[in-house]
Each structure stands twice: as structure tokens, then as C-alpha cells.
PDB file of C-alpha atoms in Angstrom:
ATOM      1  CA  UNK K  30     -26.005-121.527  29.603  1.00 48.00           C
ATOM      2  CA  UNK K  31     -24.140-118.248  30.118  1.00 43.00           C
ATOM      3  CA  UNK K  32     -21.828-119.929  32.618  1.00 40.00           C
ATOM      4  CA  UNK K  33     -21.013-122.683  30.097  1.00 43.00           C
ATOM      5  CA  UNK K  34     -20.154-120.134  27.417  1.00 35.00           C
ATOM      6  CA  UNK K  35     -17.864-118.272  29.837  1.00 37.00           C
ATOM      7  CA  UNK K  36     -16.106-121.497  30.836  1.00 37.00           C
ATOM      8  CA  UNK K  37     -15.580-122.507  27.206  1.00 37.00           C
ATOM      9  CA  UNK K  38     -14.202-119.057  26.373  1.00 35.00           C
ATOM     10  CA  UNK K  39     -11.908-119.156  29.433  1.00 36.00           C
ATOM     11  CA  UNK K  40     -10.625-122.633  28.499  1.00 40.00           C
ATOM     12  CA  UNK K  41      -9.956-121.572  24.907  1.00 39.00           C
ATOM     13  CA  UNK K  42      -8.097-118.476  26.104  1.00 35.00           C
ATOM     14  CA  UNK K  43      -5.936-120.507  28.503  1.00 35.00           C
ATOM     15  CA  UNK K  44      -5.139-123.029  25.730  1.00 35.00           C
ATOM     16  CA  UNK K  45      -4.043-120.198  23.432  1.00 33.00           C
ATOM     17  CA  UNK K  46      -1.829-118.710  26.159  1.00 35.00           C
ATOM     18  CA  UNK K  47      -0.209-122.059  26.942  1.00 36.00           C
ATOM     19  CA  UNK K  48       0.353-122.798  23.269  1.00 35.00           C
ATOM     20  CA  UNK K  49       1.685-119.434  22.141  1.00 38.00           C
ATOM     21  CA  UNK K  50       3.330-118.009  25.238  1.00 37.00           C
ATOM     22  CA  UNK K  51       4.588-120.863  27.365  1.00 38.00           C
ATOM     23  CA  UNK K  52       5.702-123.217  24.566  1.00 41.00           C
ATOM     24  CA  UNK K  53       5.951-121.193  21.326  1.00 41.00           C
ATOM     25  CA  UNK K  54       8.711-123.334  19.774  1.00 43.00           C
ATOM     26  CA  UNK K  55       6.719-126.547  20.198  1.00 44.00           C
ATOM     27  CA  UNK K  56       4.053-125.172  17.877  1.00 44.00           C
ATOM     28  CA  UNK K  57       6.263-123.775  15.150  1.00 50.00           C
ATOM     29  CA  UNK K  58       6.437-120.077  16.023  1.00 60.00           C
ATOM     30  CA  UNK K  59       7.570-118.060  13.020  1.00 68.00           C
ATOM     31  CA  UNK K  60      10.498-115.745  13.881  1.00 71.00           C
ATOM     32  CA  UNK K  61      10.278-112.146  12.692  1.00 66.00           C
ATOM     33  CA  UNK K  62      12.977-112.313  10.047  1.00 83.00           C
ATOM     34  CA  UNK K  63      16.361-110.709  10.595  1.00 86.00           C
ATOM     35  CA  UNK K  64      15.298-108.915  13.781  1.00 86.00           C
ATOM     36  CA  UNK K  65      14.723-112.237  15.517  1.00 83.00           C
ATOM     37  CA  UNK K  66      17.750-113.804  13.846  1.00 80.00           C
ATOM     38  CA  UNK K  67      20.117-111.123  15.166  1.00 81.00           C
ATOM     39  CA  UNK K  68      18.464-110.565  18.555  1.00 80.00           C
ATOM     40  CA  UNK K  69      21.001-112.838  20.278  1.00 76.00           C
ATOM     41  CA  UNK K  70      23.647-112.998  17.557  1.00 79.00           C
ATOM     42  CA  UNK K  71      27.240-111.984  18.317  1.00 78.00           C
ATOM     43  CA  UNK K  72      28.674-108.801  16.817  1.00 80.00           C
ATOM     44  CA  UNK K  73      30.985-110.966  14.722  1.00 84.00           C
ATOM     45  CA  UNK K  74      30.920-114.620  13.746  1.00 86.00           C
ATOM     46  CA  UNK K  75      32.923-116.662  11.256  1.00 90.00           C
ATOM     47  CA  UNK K  76      32.261-120.362  10.632  1.00 90.00           C
ATOM     48  CA  UNK K  77      33.764-122.704   8.048  1.00 93.00           C
ATOM     49  CA  UNK K  78      32.678-126.091   6.669  1.00 93.00           C
ATOM     50  CA  UNK K  79      34.241-128.486   4.199  1.00 92.00           C
ATOM     51  CA  UNK K  80      32.032-129.927   1.469  1.00 91.00           C
ATOM     52  CA  UNK K  81      32.116-133.701   1.033  1.00 89.00           C
ATOM     53  CA  UNK K  82      30.578-135.616  -1.886  1.00 85.00           C
ATOM     54  CA  UNK K  83      30.980-139.332  -2.558  1.00 82.00           C
ATOM     55  CA  UNK K  84      33.717-139.500   0.067  1.00 83.00           C
ATOM     56  CA  UNK K  85      35.783-136.677  -1.443  1.00 84.00           C
ATOM     57  CA  UNK K  86      36.309-133.094  -0.317  1.00 87.00           C
ATOM     58  CA  UNK K  87      35.095-130.952  -3.209  1.00 88.00           C
ATOM     59  CA  UNK K  88      35.138-127.494  -1.636  1.00 90.00           C
ATOM     60  CA  UNK K  89      34.208-125.370   1.357  1.00 92.00           C
ATOM     61  CA  UNK K  90      31.491-123.058   2.652  1.00 92.00           C
ATOM     62  CA  UNK K  91      31.797-120.036   4.922  1.00 92.00           C
ATOM     63  CA  UNK K  92      29.199-118.111   6.925  1.00 91.00           C
ATOM     64  CA  UNK K  93      29.965-114.817   8.638  1.00 90.00           C
ATOM     65  CA  UNK K  94      28.353-111.969  10.565  1.00 90.00           C
ATOM     66  CA  UNK K  95      30.122-108.595  10.566  1.00 91.00           C
ATOM     67  CA  UNK K  96      29.307-105.333  12.380  1.00 90.00           C
ATOM     68  CA  UNK K  97      30.108-101.964  10.813  1.00 86.00           C
ATOM     69  CA  UNK K  98      29.535 -99.456  13.599  1.00 81.00           C
ATOM     70  CA  UNK K  99      30.064 -96.324  11.470  1.00 80.00           C
ATOM     71  CA  UNK K 100      27.564 -97.241   8.743  1.00 81.00           C
ATOM     72  CA  UNK K 101      23.957 -96.977  10.066  1.00 78.00           C
ATOM     73  CA  UNK K 102      22.443 -98.036   6.716  1.00 79.00           C
ATOM     74  CA  UNK K 103      24.591-101.166   6.471  1.00 83.00           C
ATOM     75  CA  UNK K 104      25.534-101.644  10.100  1.00 88.00           C
ATOM     76  CA  UNK K 105      25.461-105.442   9.902  1.00 91.00           C
ATOM     77  CA  UNK K 106      26.383-107.783   7.082  1.00 91.00           C
ATOM     78  CA  UNK K 107      25.512-111.459   6.865  1.00 91.00           C
ATOM     79  CA  UNK K 108      27.558-113.253   4.235  1.00 91.00           C
ATOM     80  CA  UNK K 109      27.767-116.707   2.721  1.00 90.00           C
ATOM     81  CA  UNK K 110      30.532-117.996   0.464  1.00 91.00           C
ATOM     82  CA  UNK K 111      30.831-121.322  -1.323  1.00 89.00           C
ATOM     83  CA  UNK K 112      33.642-122.767  -3.429  1.00 90.00           C
ATOM     84  CA  UNK K 113      33.247-126.227  -4.991  1.00 88.00           C
ATOM     85  CA  UNK K 114      34.471-128.311  -7.905  1.00 84.00           C
ATOM     86  CA  UNK K 115      31.614-130.098  -9.623  1.00 76.00           C
ATOM     87  CA  UNK K 116      30.224-131.256 -12.927  1.00 74.00           C
ATOM     88  CA  UNK K 117      27.553-129.080 -14.562  1.00 70.00           C
ATOM     89  CA  UNK K 118      26.059-130.106 -17.895  1.00 67.00           C
ATOM     90  CA  UNK K 119      28.884-132.582 -18.418  1.00 72.00           C
ATOM     91  CA  UNK K 120      31.704-130.099 -17.775  1.00 74.00           C
ATOM     92  CA  UNK K 121      33.914-130.253 -14.668  1.00 78.00           C
ATOM     93  CA  UNK K 122      34.496-126.769 -13.337  1.00 80.00           C
ATOM     94  CA  UNK K 123      34.988-124.725 -10.180  1.00 84.00           C
ATOM     95  CA  UNK K 124      31.876-122.981  -8.902  1.00 86.00           C
ATOM     96  CA  UNK K 125      32.092-119.920  -6.671  1.00 89.00           C
ATOM     97  CA  UNK K 126      29.024-118.378  -5.076  1.00 89.00           C
ATOM     98  CA  UNK K 127      28.728-115.514  -2.617  1.00 91.00           C
ATOM     99  CA  UNK K 128      25.722-113.778  -1.102  1.00 90.00           C
ATOM    100  CA  UNK K 129      25.633-110.863   1.330  1.00 92.00           C
ATOM    101  CA  UNK K 130      22.739-109.122   3.063  1.00 93.00           C
ATOM    102  CA  UNK K 131      23.182-105.594   4.479  1.00 94.00           C
ATOM    103  CA  UNK K 132      21.020-104.517   7.416  1.00 93.00           C
ATOM    104  CA  UNK K 133      20.560-101.179   9.151  1.00 93.00           C
ATOM    105  CA  UNK K 134      20.798-100.436  12.876  1.00 89.00           C
ATOM    106  CA  UNK K 135      17.225-101.761  13.338  1.00 90.00           C
ATOM    107  CA  UNK K 136      18.129-105.052  11.634  1.00 90.00           C
ATOM    108  CA  UNK K 137      15.992-104.305   8.591  1.00 93.00           C
ATOM    109  CA  UNK K 138      17.261-105.535   5.236  1.00 94.00           C
ATOM    110  CA  UNK K 139      18.480-102.606   3.123  1.00 95.00           C
ATOM    111  CA  UNK K 140      20.327-104.343   0.311  1.00 95.00           C
ATOM    112  CA  UNK K 141      21.912-107.537  -0.937  1.00 94.00           C
ATOM    113  CA  UNK K 142      24.491-108.680  -3.454  1.00 93.00           C
ATOM    114  CA  UNK K 143      24.907-112.042  -5.179  1.00 92.00           C
ATOM    115  CA  UNK K 144      27.674-113.425  -7.366  1.00 92.00           C
ATOM    116  CA  UNK K 145      27.759-116.855  -9.004  1.00 89.00           C
ATOM    117  CA  UNK K 146      30.728-117.979 -11.111  1.00 88.00           C
ATOM    118  CA  UNK K 147      31.253-121.215 -13.010  1.00 83.00           C
ATOM    119  CA  UNK K 148      34.273-121.226 -15.288  1.00 78.00           C
ATOM    120  CA  UNK K 149      34.127-118.097 -17.418  1.00 80.00           C
ATOM    121  CA  UNK K 150      30.392-117.546 -16.829  1.00 85.00           C
ATOM    122  CA  UNK K 151      29.286-115.028 -14.194  1.00 89.00           C
ATOM    123  CA  UNK K 152      25.881-114.049 -12.811  1.00 90.00           C
ATOM    124  CA  UNK K 153      25.518-110.988 -10.567  1.00 93.00           C
ATOM    125  CA  UNK K 154      22.604-109.347  -8.774  1.00 93.00           C
ATOM    126  CA  UNK K 155      22.455-106.160  -6.699  1.00 95.00           C
ATOM    127  CA  UNK K 156      19.326-105.274  -4.738  1.00 95.00           C
ATOM    128  CA  UNK K 157      18.460-102.040  -2.922  1.00 96.00           C
ATOM    129  CA  UNK K 158      15.398-101.232  -0.834  1.00 96.00           C
ATOM    130  CA  UNK K 159      12.948 -99.030  -2.741  1.00 95.00           C
ATOM    131  CA  UNK K 160       9.895 -99.088  -0.469  1.00 91.00           C
ATOM    132  CA  UNK K 161       8.233-100.817   2.447  1.00 92.00           C
ATOM    133  CA  UNK K 162       8.894-104.311   1.083  1.00 93.00           C
ATOM    134  CA  UNK K 163      10.066-103.605  -2.488  1.00 96.00           C
ATOM    135  CA  UNK K 164      13.636-103.841  -3.792  1.00 96.00           C
ATOM    136  CA  UNK K 165      15.077-102.672  -7.103  1.00 97.00           C
ATOM    137  CA  UNK K 166      17.314-105.426  -8.422  1.00 95.00           C
ATOM    138  CA  UNK K 167      19.913-105.142 -11.188  1.00 96.00           C
ATOM    139  CA  UNK K 168      20.840-108.441 -12.857  1.00 93.00           C
ATOM    140  CA  UNK K 169      23.759-109.210 -15.120  1.00 92.00           C
ATOM    141  CA  UNK K 170      24.428-112.649 -16.594  1.00 85.00           C
ATOM    142  CA  UNK K 171      24.534-114.678 -19.769  1.00 77.00           C
ATOM    143  CA  UNK K 172      21.314-113.038 -20.969  1.00 78.00           C
ATOM    144  CA  UNK K 173      22.754-109.539 -20.543  1.00 86.00           C
ATOM    145  CA  UNK K 174      21.795-106.804 -18.073  1.00 92.00           C
ATOM    146  CA  UNK K 175      18.215-106.445 -16.846  1.00 93.00           C
ATOM    147  CA  UNK K 176      16.210-105.049 -13.979  1.00 95.00           C
ATOM    148  CA  UNK K 177      13.345-106.250 -11.858  1.00 94.00           C
ATOM    149  CA  UNK K 178      11.341-105.260  -8.793  1.00 95.00           C
ATOM    150  CA  UNK K 179      11.316-107.854  -6.056  1.00 94.00           C
ATOM    151  CA  UNK K 180       9.124-108.028  -2.960  1.00 94.00           C
ATOM    152  CA  UNK K 181      10.888-109.193   0.205  1.00 94.00           C
ATOM    153  CA  UNK K 182       8.718-108.956   3.352  1.00 92.00           C
ATOM    154  CA  UNK K 183      10.493-108.188   6.628  1.00 91.00           C
ATOM    155  CA  UNK K 184       9.864-111.713   7.944  1.00 91.00           C
ATOM    156  CA  UNK K 185      11.839-113.323   5.082  1.00 91.00           C
ATOM    157  CA  UNK K 186      15.499-114.307   5.359  1.00 89.00           C
ATOM    158  CA  UNK K 187      17.783-114.613   2.345  1.00 84.00           C
ATOM    159  CA  UNK K 188      20.195-117.549   2.024  1.00 73.00           C
ATOM    160  CA  UNK K 189      20.012-120.803   3.965  1.00 69.00           C
ATOM    161  CA  UNK K 190      17.240-121.459   6.522  1.00 64.00           C
ATOM    162  CA  UNK K 191      19.823-123.122   8.796  1.00 69.00           C
ATOM    163  CA  UNK K 192      20.945-120.004  10.673  1.00 77.00           C
ATOM    164  CA  UNK K 193      23.012-120.715  13.801  1.00 76.00           C
ATOM    165  CA  UNK K 194      21.761-117.767  15.925  1.00 77.00           C
ATOM    166  CA  UNK K 195      18.186-119.064  15.518  1.00 78.00           C
ATOM    167  CA  UNK K 196      18.516-122.835  15.668  1.00 85.00           C
ATOM    168  CA  UNK K 197      20.870-122.737  18.681  1.00 86.00           C
ATOM    169  CA  UNK K 198      17.773-122.007  20.802  1.00 85.00           C
ATOM    170  CA  UNK K 199      16.170-125.320  19.908  1.00 90.00           C
ATOM    171  CA  UNK K 200      15.838-128.190  22.360  1.00 92.00           C
ATOM    172  CA  UNK K 201      14.603-131.772  21.771  1.00 95.00           C
ATOM    173  CA  UNK K 202      11.004-131.809  20.592  1.00 94.00           C
ATOM    174  CA  UNK K 203      10.894-128.126  19.680  1.00 93.00           C
ATOM    175  CA  UNK K 204      10.779-126.529  16.248  1.00 90.00           C
ATOM    176  CA  UNK K 205      10.926-123.265  14.308  1.00 88.00           C
ATOM    177  CA  UNK K 206       9.147-122.234  11.127  1.00 88.00           C
ATOM    178  CA  UNK K 207      11.261-119.949   8.938  1.00 87.00           C
ATOM    179  CA  UNK K 208      10.518-118.003   5.788  1.00 90.00           C
ATOM    180  CA  UNK K 209      13.499-118.041   3.450  1.00 89.00           C
ATOM    181  CA  UNK K 210      14.178-116.846  -0.084  1.00 87.00           C
ATOM    182  CA  UNK K 211      16.637-118.613  -2.361  1.00 80.00           C
ATOM    183  CA  UNK K 212      19.087-115.847  -3.315  1.00 73.00           C
ATOM    184  CA  UNK K 213      19.557-117.054  -6.902  1.00 73.00           C
ATOM    185  CA  UNK K 214      16.055-118.119  -7.966  1.00 79.00           C
ATOM    186  CA  UNK K 215      14.325-115.443  -5.799  1.00 85.00           C
ATOM    187  CA  UNK K 216      11.715-118.042  -4.840  1.00 84.00           C
ATOM    188  CA  UNK K 217      10.317-117.859  -1.280  1.00 85.00           C
ATOM    189  CA  UNK K 218       9.681-120.991   0.765  1.00 88.00           C
ATOM    190  CA  UNK K 219       8.640-121.997   4.265  1.00 89.00           C
ATOM    191  CA  UNK K 220      11.040-124.206   6.210  1.00 89.00           C
ATOM    192  CA  UNK K 221      10.402-126.160   9.379  1.00 91.00           C
ATOM    193  CA  UNK K 222      13.440-126.870  11.558  1.00 91.00           C
ATOM    194  CA  UNK K 223      12.664-129.520  14.166  1.00 94.00           C
ATOM    195  CA  UNK K 224      14.958-130.779  16.927  1.00 95.00           C
ATOM    196  CA  UNK K 225      15.067-134.515  17.563  1.00 96.00           C
ATOM    197  CA  UNK K 226      17.202-136.323  20.147  1.00 96.00           C
ATOM    198  CA  UNK K 227      20.798-136.006  21.267  1.00 96.00           C
ATOM    199  CA  UNK K 228      23.084-138.391  19.370  1.00 95.00           C
ATOM    200  CA  UNK K 229      26.734-139.409  19.305  1.00 94.00           C
ATOM    201  CA  UNK K 230      28.421-137.997  16.199  1.00 92.00           C
ATOM    202  CA  UNK K 231      31.928-138.794  14.984  1.00 89.00           C
ATOM    203  CA  UNK K 232      33.872-135.675  14.024  1.00 87.00           C
ATOM    204  CA  UNK K 233      37.580-135.624  13.156  1.00 79.00           C
ATOM    205  CA  UNK K 234      38.138-139.002  14.762  1.00 83.00           C
ATOM    206  CA  UNK K 235      36.367-138.250  18.047  1.00 88.00           C
ATOM    207  CA  UNK K 236      32.840-138.724  19.372  1.00 93.00           C
ATOM    208  CA  UNK K 237      30.806-135.624  20.218  1.00 93.00           C
ATOM    209  CA  UNK K 238      27.301-135.130  21.585  1.00 95.00           C
ATOM    210  CA  UNK K 239      25.049-133.492  18.982  1.00 96.00           C
ATOM    211  CA  UNK K 240      21.391-132.558  18.674  1.00 96.00           C
ATOM    212  CA  UNK K 241      19.798-134.000  15.541  1.00 96.00           C
ATOM    213  CA  UNK K 242      17.845-131.473  13.431  1.00 95.00           C
ATOM    214  CA  UNK K 243      15.467-132.057  10.546  1.00 94.00           C
ATOM    215  CA  UNK K 244      14.822-129.368   7.915  1.00 91.00           C
ATOM    216  CA  UNK K 245      11.759-129.720   5.724  1.00 92.00           C
ATOM    217  CA  UNK K 246      10.225-127.648   2.935  1.00 89.00           C
ATOM    218  CA  UNK K 247       7.682-129.293   0.658  1.00 86.00           C
ATOM    219  CA  UNK K 248       9.223-132.499  -0.732  1.00 87.00           C
ATOM    220  CA  UNK K 249      12.723-131.583   0.542  1.00 86.00           C
ATOM    221  CA  UNK K 250      13.812-133.134   3.844  1.00 89.00           C
ATOM    222  CA  UNK K 251      17.379-132.657   5.103  1.00 90.00           C
ATOM    223  CA  UNK K 252      19.285-133.423   8.310  1.00 94.00           C
ATOM    224  CA  UNK K 253      21.794-131.525  10.410  1.00 94.00           C
ATOM    225  CA  UNK K 254      23.555-131.883  13.762  1.00 96.00           C
ATOM    226  CA  UNK K 255      24.349-129.160  16.309  1.00 94.00           C
ATOM    227  CA  UNK K 256      26.618-129.317  19.353  1.00 93.00           C
ATOM    228  CA  UNK K 257      25.729-128.156  22.879  1.00 91.00           C
ATOM    229  CA  UNK K 258      27.061-124.648  22.170  1.00 89.00           C
ATOM    230  CA  UNK K 259      24.819-124.188  19.130  1.00 90.00           C
ATOM    231  CA  UNK K 260      27.477-124.775  16.484  1.00 91.00           C
ATOM    232  CA  UNK K 261      26.365-126.653  13.370  1.00 93.00           C
ATOM    233  CA  UNK K 262      28.684-129.656  13.075  1.00 95.00           C
ATOM    234  CA  UNK K 263      27.274-131.382  10.025  1.00 95.00           C
ATOM    235  CA  UNK K 264      24.484-130.696   7.552  1.00 93.00           C
ATOM    236  CA  UNK K 265      23.069-132.176   4.399  1.00 89.00           C
ATOM    237  CA  UNK K 266      22.614-130.166   1.210  1.00 82.00           C
ATOM    238  CA  UNK K 267      19.867-130.420  -1.365  1.00 76.00           C
ATOM    239  CA  UNK K 268      22.672-130.937  -3.885  1.00 74.00           C
ATOM    240  CA  UNK K 269      23.580-134.250  -2.264  1.00 81.00           C
ATOM    241  CA  UNK K 270      26.594-132.821  -0.441  1.00 85.00           C
ATOM    242  CA  UNK K 271      27.503-133.160   3.234  1.00 91.00           C
ATOM    243  CA  UNK K 272      28.994-130.121   4.975  1.00 93.00           C
ATOM    244  CA  UNK K 273      31.217-130.677   8.010  1.00 94.00           C
ATOM    245  CA  UNK K 274      32.495-128.034  10.435  1.00 94.00           C
ATOM    246  CA  UNK K 275      36.232-127.350  10.273  1.00 92.00           C
ATOM    247  CA  UNK K 276      38.819-124.675  10.997  1.00 91.00           C
ATOM    248  CA  UNK K 277      39.507-121.897   8.496  1.00 89.00           C
ATOM    249  CA  UNK K 278      42.979-123.267   7.798  1.00 88.00           C
ATOM    250  CA  UNK K 279      41.508-126.670   6.907  1.00 87.00           C
ATOM    251  CA  UNK K 280      38.946-125.105   4.582  1.00 87.00           C
ATOM    252  CA  UNK K 281      41.461-122.876   2.807  1.00 83.00           C
ATOM    253  CA  UNK K 282      43.946-125.715   2.361  1.00 81.00           C
ATOM    254  CA  UNK K 283      41.474-127.487   0.081  1.00 72.00           C
ATOM    255  CA  UNK K 284      43.097-128.092  -3.288  1.00 58.00           C
ATOM    256  CA  UNK K 285      40.309-130.070  -4.909  1.00 50.00           C
ATOM    257  CA  UNK K 286      40.247-133.799  -5.523  1.00 51.00           C
ATOM    258  CA  UNK K 287      38.654-133.625  -8.953  1.00 48.00           C
ATOM    259  CA  UNK K 288      35.024-133.177  -9.892  1.00 47.00           C
ATOM    260  CA  UNK K 289      32.545-135.859  -8.800  1.00 51.00           C
ATOM    261  CA  UNK K 290      31.383-138.273 -11.463  1.00 44.00           C
ATOM    262  CA  UNK K 291      27.690-137.456 -11.197  1.00 43.00           C
ATOM    263  CA  UNK K 292      26.097-134.233 -12.304  1.00 48.00           C
ATOM    264  CA  UNK K 293      24.709-131.670  -9.892  1.00 49.00           C
ATOM    265  CA  UNK K 294      20.888-131.445 -10.047  1.00 46.00           C
ATOM    266  CA  UNK K 295      20.197-128.646 -12.518  1.00 41.00           C
ATOM    267  CA  UNK K 296      16.695-128.005 -11.222  1.00 39.00           C
ATOM    268  CA  UNK K 297      17.722-127.243  -7.635  1.00 39.00           C
ATOM    269  CA  UNK K 298      16.716-123.707  -6.694  1.00 37.00           C
ATOM    270  CA  UNK K 299      17.521-122.265 -10.116  1.00 45.00           C
ATOM    271  CA  UNK K 300      21.143-122.074  -8.965  1.00 51.00           C
ATOM    272  CA  UNK K 301      22.721-123.302 -12.195  1.00 51.00           C
ATOM    273  CA  UNK K 302      19.994-122.143 -14.578  1.00 53.00           C
ATOM    274  CA  UNK K 303      21.389-118.626 -14.130  1.00 52.00           C
ATOM    275  CA  UNK K 304      24.604-119.819 -15.780  1.00 51.00           C
ATOM    276  CA  UNK K 305      23.076-121.565 -18.779  1.00 52.00           C
ATOM    277  CA  UNK K 306      24.250-119.881 -22.003  1.00 50.00           C
ATOM    278  CA  UNK K 307      21.407-117.952 -23.593  1.00 48.00           C
ATOM    279  CA  UNK K 308      19.325-118.214 -20.430  1.00 47.00           C
ATOM    280  CA  UNK K 309      16.772-115.532 -19.745  1.00 42.00           C
ATOM    281  CA  UNK K 310      16.511-113.190 -16.809  1.00 45.00           C
ATOM    282  CA  UNK K 311      13.312-111.456 -15.659  1.00 43.00           C
ATOM    283  CA  UNK K 312      12.967-107.878 -16.803  1.00 42.00           C
ATOM    284  CA  UNK K 313      11.088-105.032 -15.212  1.00 44.00           C
TER     285      UNK K 313
END
């Protein structure tokens, strides 16, 4: 009897080691937030994508990583910028959104800033670390200035869950589980990023080999494609857009082809609710 118990315990231990040590990505290992994200990230990175909707280019998106060697409190900055022409509540207008996270020398989030503009309406948020996982956040939008206290654990990443330094490690059949927080609704969510098979993808008139990725969170399921060097070539957006990798000059030459005929989903992530006239903001 004792021998059987020992064998069962040994088998269970070996199964745990194989699952969690030998093949962690196959079982959805959760990365440790920004520390894992930046462990293999370059000191500087700048990537651009054009935004396509209903066959038209409606804007661009930019992701960047910047190192500030002489500022230990904000030694690294991860930024995201989006410019798009779209229809919101029946009005065609240009939307500009930017989000930046500041991290110290130990890759711990110390602060963040958010700006969302649509026409003459502006929403801003500034967050600063106030404790182990607490941040004091100042909000300013259509409802006037307000303050709130927000909890952001160290294993949570702001912005998009599709972060190149993390997903570039994926291989067919492997996956990652990420904890992300929408920077405008402040709602946390768990995302699974799973790698499928290598496919042939047409980009700028030529065929390239790309790894198919699937992103899932609750009822949301999106697709993306990554080349052999870990660069995201194409990705779907929850807004119904398609983002395609391009050069900076191509992105900045965008002049807008008019707003799409259909409205952007107002419920997505609270993104546009912040701009609704008379909308409310949480107060401390």
C-alpha cells in the first residue's frame, strides 16, 4: 500500500514538472506582467500599422518602446498611438488616442497617461503609483475633473494583449495567457493567445510566411499573423478594423478616405463612452 502511494505521488510530481517546466507555453503559462514582457525586449522599438475598414484606409496605429537611461523612475516607456477617421453617434470625425506606461529600472509600472480626442471633445487620465498595487488617477473629460483609486497588480499589462516581445516566443500549438487592462474603461480581462499553423499571407503584393495567432477573451475572438522574426503583420480589431504592418512614411502619408458608413460599436471597452457629452466619470 505504501509503495503504491509513493508511486502515485512520484507520477503526479513528474506530470507537474513536465507540464510546468518542460512545456509551460502549451498549458497557458501566465507571464509576470511587464517584467516578462520586457525580459527580451529591445531597448527601442517602433512599429507602424495602417488601419483598414471596408476596404479603405481610415488611419494608422503606432507602438513603441523607449529607454530613458537617466530616469530610474521612468526608465522605460511603452506607448501606443492611434489616429482614425470614423463615425461615432452619427457624426464623422477624427479620433486620436494615445496611451503610455512608464516603468522603473525593475520594469515595475510607476505611472501611465491616456488621452482620447474626438473632434472638440477630450478625455485625459494620469495615474501614479501610490502603494503596492494602488494608483491615484486624475480624470478630466466631459463630466469635469475627478479622481479615483485604481488597483493594478504587477501581473497586469495596460493596452493591447498583443505585445510583440511576448508573442514572438510562440510556436505552433503553444499559447500564452495574459492579464490586460483596457486603458480607457479600466476593466481587467484575461486573454489567451494561441499559435496555430504557418500560413501564406499576402502583404503589399507579395506572399510571406506567417504564423496564425488567435486571441480570445470571453466572447471576443480575434486573429493575427506574425512573421518568422516575430513582427506582427496583420491583426483584427474588436472594432471591426484590420491593422496591417507598414513603414512609418506610409502611415504618416495617410490623408483619410472619408469616414466609414457604419458606426463604431459604442459598447466596446468603454472607449467612446468617455466622450459622450454629460457622461459620468468615477469619483474617489
